[in-house]
Short mmCIF file of N, CA and C in Angstrom, two decimals:
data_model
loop_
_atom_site.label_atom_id
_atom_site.label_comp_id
_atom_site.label_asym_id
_atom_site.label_seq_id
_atom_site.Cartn_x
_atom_site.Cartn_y
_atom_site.Cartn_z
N UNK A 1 -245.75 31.51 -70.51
CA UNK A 1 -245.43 30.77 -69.30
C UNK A 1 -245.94 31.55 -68.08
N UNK A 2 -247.09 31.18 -67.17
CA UNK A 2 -247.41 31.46 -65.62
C UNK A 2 -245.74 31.60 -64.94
N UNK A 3 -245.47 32.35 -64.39
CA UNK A 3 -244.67 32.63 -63.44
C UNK A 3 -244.82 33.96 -62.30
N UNK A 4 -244.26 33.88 -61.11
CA UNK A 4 -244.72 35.07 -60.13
C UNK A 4 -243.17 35.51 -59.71
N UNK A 5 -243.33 36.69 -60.07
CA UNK A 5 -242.30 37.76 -59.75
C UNK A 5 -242.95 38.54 -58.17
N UNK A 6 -241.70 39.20 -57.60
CA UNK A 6 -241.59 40.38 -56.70
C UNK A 6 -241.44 41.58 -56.92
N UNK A 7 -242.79 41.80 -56.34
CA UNK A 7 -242.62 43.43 -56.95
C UNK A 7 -242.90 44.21 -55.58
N UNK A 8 -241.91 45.55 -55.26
CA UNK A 8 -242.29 46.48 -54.31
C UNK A 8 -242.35 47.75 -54.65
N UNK A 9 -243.31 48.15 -53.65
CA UNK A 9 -243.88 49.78 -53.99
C UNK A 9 -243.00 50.66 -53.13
N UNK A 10 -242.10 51.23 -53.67
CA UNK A 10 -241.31 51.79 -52.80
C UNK A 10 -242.03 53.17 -52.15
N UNK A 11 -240.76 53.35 -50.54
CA UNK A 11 -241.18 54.53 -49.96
C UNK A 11 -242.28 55.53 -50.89
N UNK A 12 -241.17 56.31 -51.96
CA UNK A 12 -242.06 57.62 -52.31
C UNK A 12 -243.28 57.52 -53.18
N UNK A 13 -243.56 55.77 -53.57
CA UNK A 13 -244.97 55.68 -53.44
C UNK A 13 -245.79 55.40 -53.31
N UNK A 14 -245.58 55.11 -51.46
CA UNK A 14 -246.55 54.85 -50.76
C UNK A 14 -246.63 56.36 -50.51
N UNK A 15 -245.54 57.62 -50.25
CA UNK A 15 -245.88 58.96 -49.47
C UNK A 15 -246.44 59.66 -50.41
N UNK A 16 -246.65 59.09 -52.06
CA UNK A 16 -247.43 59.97 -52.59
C UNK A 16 -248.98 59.82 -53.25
N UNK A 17 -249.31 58.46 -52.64
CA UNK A 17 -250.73 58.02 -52.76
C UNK A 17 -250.58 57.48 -53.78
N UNK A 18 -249.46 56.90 -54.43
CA UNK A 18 -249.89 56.17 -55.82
C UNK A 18 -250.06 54.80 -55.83
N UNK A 19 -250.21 54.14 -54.54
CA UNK A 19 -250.16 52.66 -54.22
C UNK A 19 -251.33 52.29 -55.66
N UNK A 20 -252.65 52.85 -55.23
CA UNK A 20 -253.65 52.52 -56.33
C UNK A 20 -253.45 52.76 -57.44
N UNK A 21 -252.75 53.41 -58.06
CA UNK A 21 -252.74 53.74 -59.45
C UNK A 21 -251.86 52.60 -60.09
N UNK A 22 -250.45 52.53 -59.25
CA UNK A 22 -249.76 51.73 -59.80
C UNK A 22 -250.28 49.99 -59.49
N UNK A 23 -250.81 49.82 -58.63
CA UNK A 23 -252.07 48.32 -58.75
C UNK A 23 -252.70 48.20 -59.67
N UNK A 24 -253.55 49.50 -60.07
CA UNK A 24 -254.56 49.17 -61.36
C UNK A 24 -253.90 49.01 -62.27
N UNK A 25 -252.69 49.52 -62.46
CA UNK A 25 -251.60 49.05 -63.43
C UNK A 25 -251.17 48.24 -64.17
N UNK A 26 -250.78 47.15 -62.89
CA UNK A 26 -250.38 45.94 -62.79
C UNK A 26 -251.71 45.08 -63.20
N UNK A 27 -252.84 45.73 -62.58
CA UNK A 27 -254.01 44.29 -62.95
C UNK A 27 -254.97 44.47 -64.42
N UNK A 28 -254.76 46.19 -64.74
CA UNK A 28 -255.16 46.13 -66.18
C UNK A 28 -254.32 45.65 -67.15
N UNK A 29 -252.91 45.34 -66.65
CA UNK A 29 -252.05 44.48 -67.20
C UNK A 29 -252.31 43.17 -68.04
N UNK A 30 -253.24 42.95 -66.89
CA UNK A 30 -253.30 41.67 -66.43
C UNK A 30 -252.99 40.65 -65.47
N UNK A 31 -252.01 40.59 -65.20
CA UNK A 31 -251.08 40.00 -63.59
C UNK A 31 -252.39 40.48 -62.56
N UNK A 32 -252.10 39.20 -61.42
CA UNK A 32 -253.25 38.96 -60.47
C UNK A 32 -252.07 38.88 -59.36
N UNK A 33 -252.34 39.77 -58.43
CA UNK A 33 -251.94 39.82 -57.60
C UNK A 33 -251.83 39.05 -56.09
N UNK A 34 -251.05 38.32 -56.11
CA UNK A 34 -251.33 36.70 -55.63
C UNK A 34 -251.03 37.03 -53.77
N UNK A 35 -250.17 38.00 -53.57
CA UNK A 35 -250.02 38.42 -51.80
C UNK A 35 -249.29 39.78 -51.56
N UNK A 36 -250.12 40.87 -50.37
CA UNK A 36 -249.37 41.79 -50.77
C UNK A 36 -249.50 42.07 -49.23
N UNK A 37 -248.61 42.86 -48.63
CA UNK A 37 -248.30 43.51 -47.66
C UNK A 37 -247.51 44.82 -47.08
N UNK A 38 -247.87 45.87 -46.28
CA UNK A 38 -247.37 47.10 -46.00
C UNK A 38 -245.75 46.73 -45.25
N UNK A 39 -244.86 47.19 -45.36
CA UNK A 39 -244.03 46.59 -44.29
C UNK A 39 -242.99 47.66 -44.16
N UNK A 40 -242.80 47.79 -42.86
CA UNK A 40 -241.24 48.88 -42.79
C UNK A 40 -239.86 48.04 -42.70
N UNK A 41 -238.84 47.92 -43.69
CA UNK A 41 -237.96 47.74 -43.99
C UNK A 41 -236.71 47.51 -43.10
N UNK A 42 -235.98 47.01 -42.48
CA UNK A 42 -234.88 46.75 -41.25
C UNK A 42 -233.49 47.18 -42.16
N UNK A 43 -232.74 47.58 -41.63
CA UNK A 43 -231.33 47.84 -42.11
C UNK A 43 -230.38 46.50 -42.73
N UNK A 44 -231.09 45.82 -42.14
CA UNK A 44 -230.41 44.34 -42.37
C UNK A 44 -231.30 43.74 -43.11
N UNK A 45 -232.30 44.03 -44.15
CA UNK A 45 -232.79 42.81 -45.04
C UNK A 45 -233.10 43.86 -46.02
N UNK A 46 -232.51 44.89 -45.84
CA UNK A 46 -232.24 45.89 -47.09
C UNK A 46 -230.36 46.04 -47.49
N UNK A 47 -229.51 45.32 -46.46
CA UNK A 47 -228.47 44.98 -46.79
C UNK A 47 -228.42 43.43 -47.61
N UNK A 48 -229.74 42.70 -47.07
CA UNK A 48 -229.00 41.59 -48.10
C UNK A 48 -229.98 42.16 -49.78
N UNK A 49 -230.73 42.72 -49.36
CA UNK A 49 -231.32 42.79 -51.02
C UNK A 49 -230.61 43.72 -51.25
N UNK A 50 -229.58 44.67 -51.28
CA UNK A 50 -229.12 45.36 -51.64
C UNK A 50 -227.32 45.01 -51.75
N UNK A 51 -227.20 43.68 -51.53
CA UNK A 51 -226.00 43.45 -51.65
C UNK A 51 -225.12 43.62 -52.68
N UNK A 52 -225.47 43.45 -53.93
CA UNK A 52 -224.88 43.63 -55.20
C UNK A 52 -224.38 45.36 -55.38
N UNK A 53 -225.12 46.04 -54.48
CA UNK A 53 -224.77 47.81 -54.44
C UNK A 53 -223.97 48.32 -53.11
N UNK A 54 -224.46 47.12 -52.31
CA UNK A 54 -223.45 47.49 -50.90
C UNK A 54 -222.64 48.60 -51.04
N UNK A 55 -221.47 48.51 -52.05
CA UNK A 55 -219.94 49.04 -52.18
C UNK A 55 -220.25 50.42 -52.91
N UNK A 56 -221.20 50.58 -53.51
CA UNK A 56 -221.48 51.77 -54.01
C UNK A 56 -221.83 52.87 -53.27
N UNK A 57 -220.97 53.95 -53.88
CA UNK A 57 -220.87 55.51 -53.13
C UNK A 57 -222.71 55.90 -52.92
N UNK A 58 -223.41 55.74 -53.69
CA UNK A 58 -225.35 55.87 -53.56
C UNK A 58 -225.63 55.08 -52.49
N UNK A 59 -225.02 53.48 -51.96
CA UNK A 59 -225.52 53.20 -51.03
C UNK A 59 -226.03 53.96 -49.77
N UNK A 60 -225.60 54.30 -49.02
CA UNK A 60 -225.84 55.18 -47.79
C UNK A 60 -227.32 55.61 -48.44
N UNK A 61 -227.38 56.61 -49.65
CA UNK A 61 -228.74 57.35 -49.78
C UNK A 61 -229.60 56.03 -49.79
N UNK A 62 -229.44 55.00 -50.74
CA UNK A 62 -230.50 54.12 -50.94
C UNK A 62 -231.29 53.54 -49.83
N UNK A 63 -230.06 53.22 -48.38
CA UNK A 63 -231.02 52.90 -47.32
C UNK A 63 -231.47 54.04 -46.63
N UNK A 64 -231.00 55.69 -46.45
CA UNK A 64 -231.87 56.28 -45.95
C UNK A 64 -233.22 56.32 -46.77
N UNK A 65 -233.33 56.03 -47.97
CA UNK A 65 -234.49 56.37 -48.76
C UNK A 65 -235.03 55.46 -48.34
N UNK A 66 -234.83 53.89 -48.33
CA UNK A 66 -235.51 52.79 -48.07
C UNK A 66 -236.38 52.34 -46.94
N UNK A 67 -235.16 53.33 -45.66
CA UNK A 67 -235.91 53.18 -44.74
C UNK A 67 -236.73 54.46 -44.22
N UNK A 68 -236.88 54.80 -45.14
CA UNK A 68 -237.75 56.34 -44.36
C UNK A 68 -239.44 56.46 -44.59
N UNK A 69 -239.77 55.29 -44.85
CA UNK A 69 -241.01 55.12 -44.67
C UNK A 69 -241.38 53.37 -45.24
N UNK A 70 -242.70 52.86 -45.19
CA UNK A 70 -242.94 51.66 -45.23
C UNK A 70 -242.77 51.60 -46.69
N UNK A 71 -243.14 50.24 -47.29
CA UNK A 71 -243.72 50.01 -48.67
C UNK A 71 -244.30 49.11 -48.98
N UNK A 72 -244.79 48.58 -50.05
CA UNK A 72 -245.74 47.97 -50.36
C UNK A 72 -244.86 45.88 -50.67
N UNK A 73 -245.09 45.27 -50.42
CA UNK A 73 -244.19 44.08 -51.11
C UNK A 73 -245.42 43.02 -51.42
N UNK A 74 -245.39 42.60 -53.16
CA UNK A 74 -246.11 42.08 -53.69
C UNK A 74 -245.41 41.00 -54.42
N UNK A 75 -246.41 39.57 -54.44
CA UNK A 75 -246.03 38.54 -55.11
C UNK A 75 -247.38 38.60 -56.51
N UNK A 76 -246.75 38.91 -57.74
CA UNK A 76 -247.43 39.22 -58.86
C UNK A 76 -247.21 37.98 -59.41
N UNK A 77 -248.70 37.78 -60.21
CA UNK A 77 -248.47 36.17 -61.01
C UNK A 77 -249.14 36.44 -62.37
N UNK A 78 -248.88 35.65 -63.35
CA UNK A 78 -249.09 35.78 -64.26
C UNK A 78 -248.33 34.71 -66.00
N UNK A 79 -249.21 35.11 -66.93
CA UNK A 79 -248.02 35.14 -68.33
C UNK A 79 -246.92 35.93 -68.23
N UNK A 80 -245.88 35.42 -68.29
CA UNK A 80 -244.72 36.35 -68.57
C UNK A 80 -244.22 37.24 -67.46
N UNK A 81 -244.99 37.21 -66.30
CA UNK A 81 -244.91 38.38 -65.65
C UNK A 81 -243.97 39.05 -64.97
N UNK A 82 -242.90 38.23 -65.20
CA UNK A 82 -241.60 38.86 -65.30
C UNK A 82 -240.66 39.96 -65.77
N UNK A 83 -240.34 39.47 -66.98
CA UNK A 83 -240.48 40.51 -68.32
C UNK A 83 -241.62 41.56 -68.47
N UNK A 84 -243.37 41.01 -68.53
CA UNK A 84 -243.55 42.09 -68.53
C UNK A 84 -243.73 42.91 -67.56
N UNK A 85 -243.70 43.05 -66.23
CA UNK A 85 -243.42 44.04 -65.40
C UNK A 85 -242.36 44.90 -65.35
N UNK A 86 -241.40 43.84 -65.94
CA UNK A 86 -240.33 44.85 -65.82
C UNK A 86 -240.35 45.97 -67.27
N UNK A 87 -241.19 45.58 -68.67
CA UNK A 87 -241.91 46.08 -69.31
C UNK A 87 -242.87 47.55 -69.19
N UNK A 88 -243.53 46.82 -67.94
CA UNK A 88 -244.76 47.97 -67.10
C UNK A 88 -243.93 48.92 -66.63
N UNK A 89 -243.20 48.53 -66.41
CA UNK A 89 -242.23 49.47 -64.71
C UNK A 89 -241.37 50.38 -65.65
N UNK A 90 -240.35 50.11 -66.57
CA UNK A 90 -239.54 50.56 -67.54
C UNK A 90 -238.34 50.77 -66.63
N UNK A 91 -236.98 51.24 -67.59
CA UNK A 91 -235.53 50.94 -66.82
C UNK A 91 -235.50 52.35 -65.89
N UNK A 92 -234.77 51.68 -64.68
CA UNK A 92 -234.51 52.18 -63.37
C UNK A 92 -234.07 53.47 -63.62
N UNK A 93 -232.98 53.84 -64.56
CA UNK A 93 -232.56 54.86 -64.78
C UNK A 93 -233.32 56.09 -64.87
N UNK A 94 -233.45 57.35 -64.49
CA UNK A 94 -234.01 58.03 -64.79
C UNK A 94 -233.81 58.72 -66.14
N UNK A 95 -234.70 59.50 -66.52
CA UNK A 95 -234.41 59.70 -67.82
C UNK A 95 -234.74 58.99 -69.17
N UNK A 96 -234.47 57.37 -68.62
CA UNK A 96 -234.46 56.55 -69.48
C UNK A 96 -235.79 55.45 -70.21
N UNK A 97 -236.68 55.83 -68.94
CA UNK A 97 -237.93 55.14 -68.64
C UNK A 97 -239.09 56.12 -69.44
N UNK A 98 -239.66 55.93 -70.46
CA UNK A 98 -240.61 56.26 -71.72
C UNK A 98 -241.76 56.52 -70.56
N UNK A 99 -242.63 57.54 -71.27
CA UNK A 99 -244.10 58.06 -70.42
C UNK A 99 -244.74 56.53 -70.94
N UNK A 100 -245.60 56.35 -70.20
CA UNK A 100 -246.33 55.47 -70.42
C UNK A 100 -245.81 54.34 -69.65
N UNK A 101 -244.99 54.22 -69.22
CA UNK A 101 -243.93 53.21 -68.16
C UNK A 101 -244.61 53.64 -66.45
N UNK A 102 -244.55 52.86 -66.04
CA UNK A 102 -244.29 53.52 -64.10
C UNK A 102 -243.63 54.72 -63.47
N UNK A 103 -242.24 54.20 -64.08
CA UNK A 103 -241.12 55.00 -63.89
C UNK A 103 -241.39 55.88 -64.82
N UNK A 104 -241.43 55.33 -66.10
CA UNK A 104 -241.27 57.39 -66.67
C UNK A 104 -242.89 58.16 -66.31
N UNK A 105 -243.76 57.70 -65.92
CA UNK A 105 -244.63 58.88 -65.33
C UNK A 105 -245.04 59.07 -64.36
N UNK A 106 -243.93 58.74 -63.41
CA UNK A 106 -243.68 58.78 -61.70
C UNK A 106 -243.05 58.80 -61.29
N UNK A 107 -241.14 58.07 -61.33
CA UNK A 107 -240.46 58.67 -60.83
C UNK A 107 -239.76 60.00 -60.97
N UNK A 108 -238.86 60.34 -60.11
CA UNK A 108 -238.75 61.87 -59.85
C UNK A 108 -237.23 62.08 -60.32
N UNK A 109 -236.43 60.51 -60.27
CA UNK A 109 -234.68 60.18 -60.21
C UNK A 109 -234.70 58.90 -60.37
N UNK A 110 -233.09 58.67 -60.42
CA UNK A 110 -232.98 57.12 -60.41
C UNK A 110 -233.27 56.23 -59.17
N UNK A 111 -233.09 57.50 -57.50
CA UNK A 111 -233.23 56.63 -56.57
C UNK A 111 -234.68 56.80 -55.89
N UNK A 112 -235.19 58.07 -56.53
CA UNK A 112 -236.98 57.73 -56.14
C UNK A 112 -237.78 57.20 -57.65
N UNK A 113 -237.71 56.12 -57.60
CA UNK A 113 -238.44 55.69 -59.15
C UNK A 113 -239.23 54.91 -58.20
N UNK A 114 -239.83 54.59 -57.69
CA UNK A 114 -241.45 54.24 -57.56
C UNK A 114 -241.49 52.82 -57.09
N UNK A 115 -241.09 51.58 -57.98
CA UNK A 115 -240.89 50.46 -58.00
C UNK A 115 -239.71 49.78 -58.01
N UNK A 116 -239.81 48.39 -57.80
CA UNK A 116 -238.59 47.70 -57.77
C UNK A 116 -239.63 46.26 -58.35
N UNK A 117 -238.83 45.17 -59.45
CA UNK A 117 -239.20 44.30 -59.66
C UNK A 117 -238.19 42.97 -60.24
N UNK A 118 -238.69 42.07 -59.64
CA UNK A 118 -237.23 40.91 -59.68
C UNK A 118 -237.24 41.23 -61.27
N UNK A 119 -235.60 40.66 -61.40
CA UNK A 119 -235.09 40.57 -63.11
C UNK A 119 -234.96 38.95 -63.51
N UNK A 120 -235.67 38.23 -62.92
CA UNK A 120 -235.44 36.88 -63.79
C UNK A 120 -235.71 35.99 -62.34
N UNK A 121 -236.38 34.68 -63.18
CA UNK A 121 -237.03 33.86 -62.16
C UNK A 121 -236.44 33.69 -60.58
N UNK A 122 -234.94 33.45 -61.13
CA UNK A 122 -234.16 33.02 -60.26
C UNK A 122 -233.89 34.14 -58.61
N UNK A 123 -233.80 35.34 -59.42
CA UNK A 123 -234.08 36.70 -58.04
C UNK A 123 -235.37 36.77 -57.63
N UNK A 124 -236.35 36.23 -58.58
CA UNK A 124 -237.80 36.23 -57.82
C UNK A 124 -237.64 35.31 -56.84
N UNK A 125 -237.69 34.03 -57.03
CA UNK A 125 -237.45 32.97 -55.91
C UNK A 125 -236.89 33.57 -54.92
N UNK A 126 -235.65 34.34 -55.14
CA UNK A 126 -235.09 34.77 -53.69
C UNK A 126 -235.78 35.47 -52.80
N UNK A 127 -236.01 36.78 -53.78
CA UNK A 127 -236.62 37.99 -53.47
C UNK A 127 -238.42 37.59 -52.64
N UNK A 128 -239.20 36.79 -53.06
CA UNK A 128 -240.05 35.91 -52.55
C UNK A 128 -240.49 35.49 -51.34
N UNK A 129 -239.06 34.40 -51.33
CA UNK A 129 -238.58 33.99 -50.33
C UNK A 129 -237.87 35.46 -48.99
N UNK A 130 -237.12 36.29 -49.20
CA UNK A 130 -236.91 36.70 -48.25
C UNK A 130 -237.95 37.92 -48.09
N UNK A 131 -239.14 38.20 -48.64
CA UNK A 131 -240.33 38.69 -48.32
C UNK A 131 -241.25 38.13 -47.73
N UNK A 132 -241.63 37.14 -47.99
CA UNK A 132 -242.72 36.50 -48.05
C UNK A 132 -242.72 35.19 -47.47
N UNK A 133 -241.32 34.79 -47.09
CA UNK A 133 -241.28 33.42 -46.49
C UNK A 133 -241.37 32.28 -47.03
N UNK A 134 -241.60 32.31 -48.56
CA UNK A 134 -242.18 31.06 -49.36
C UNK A 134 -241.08 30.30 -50.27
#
């Protein structure tokens, strides 16, 4: 099934030059990268995508991390490209994310892991929508 997920390149990697690596990534994948843009982040549209963590003691770090530099926000399309990005990317957790993943051969922790990518059609639509306007 064609479907387009949200995917962003977070702060630490845009500050560590891996924007390209993790693109070629995504497009030796396969997924075609349908709209992408640099953008610095507002306190308030990192509170609503971050609402489900609001209450959590990590919050505070997550938006200084979030907002301490720009990032990348991409509408990825594709087969499957849901699942498999979140496939590509591997789980958030640190530790937990296999070499050969995004995360396991780039992030540093659980709260500098590299990427972020919707988990199911329904957060893409959102996530989309409050990126991208669509």
């Amino acid at each position: 099934m064609n479907e387009r997920t949200y995917i962003m390149l977070k702060p630490d990697c845009v500050k560590r030059g891996l924007i390209g690596e993790v693109i070629a990534r995504i497009e030796r994948r396969g997924y075609r990268i349908a709209d992408m843009k640099m953008i610095n982040l507002s306190e308030a549209i990192l509170r609503e995508h971050y609402a489900h963590i609001a209450d959590k003691p990590f919050f505070p770090e997550t938006l200084r991390y979030m907002t301490s530099g720009p990032v990348v926000a991409m509408i990825v399309e594709g087969e499957n490209a849901i699942e498999g990005m979140r496939l590509l990317m591997g789980p958030t957790r640190f530790g937990a994310a296999q070499p050969g993943t995004i995360r396991g051969d780039y992030a540093t922790s659980t709260t500098y892991n590299i990427i972020h990518g919707s988990d199911a059609p329904e957060t893409a639509a959102v996530e989309i929508k409050r990126f991208f306007g669509e």
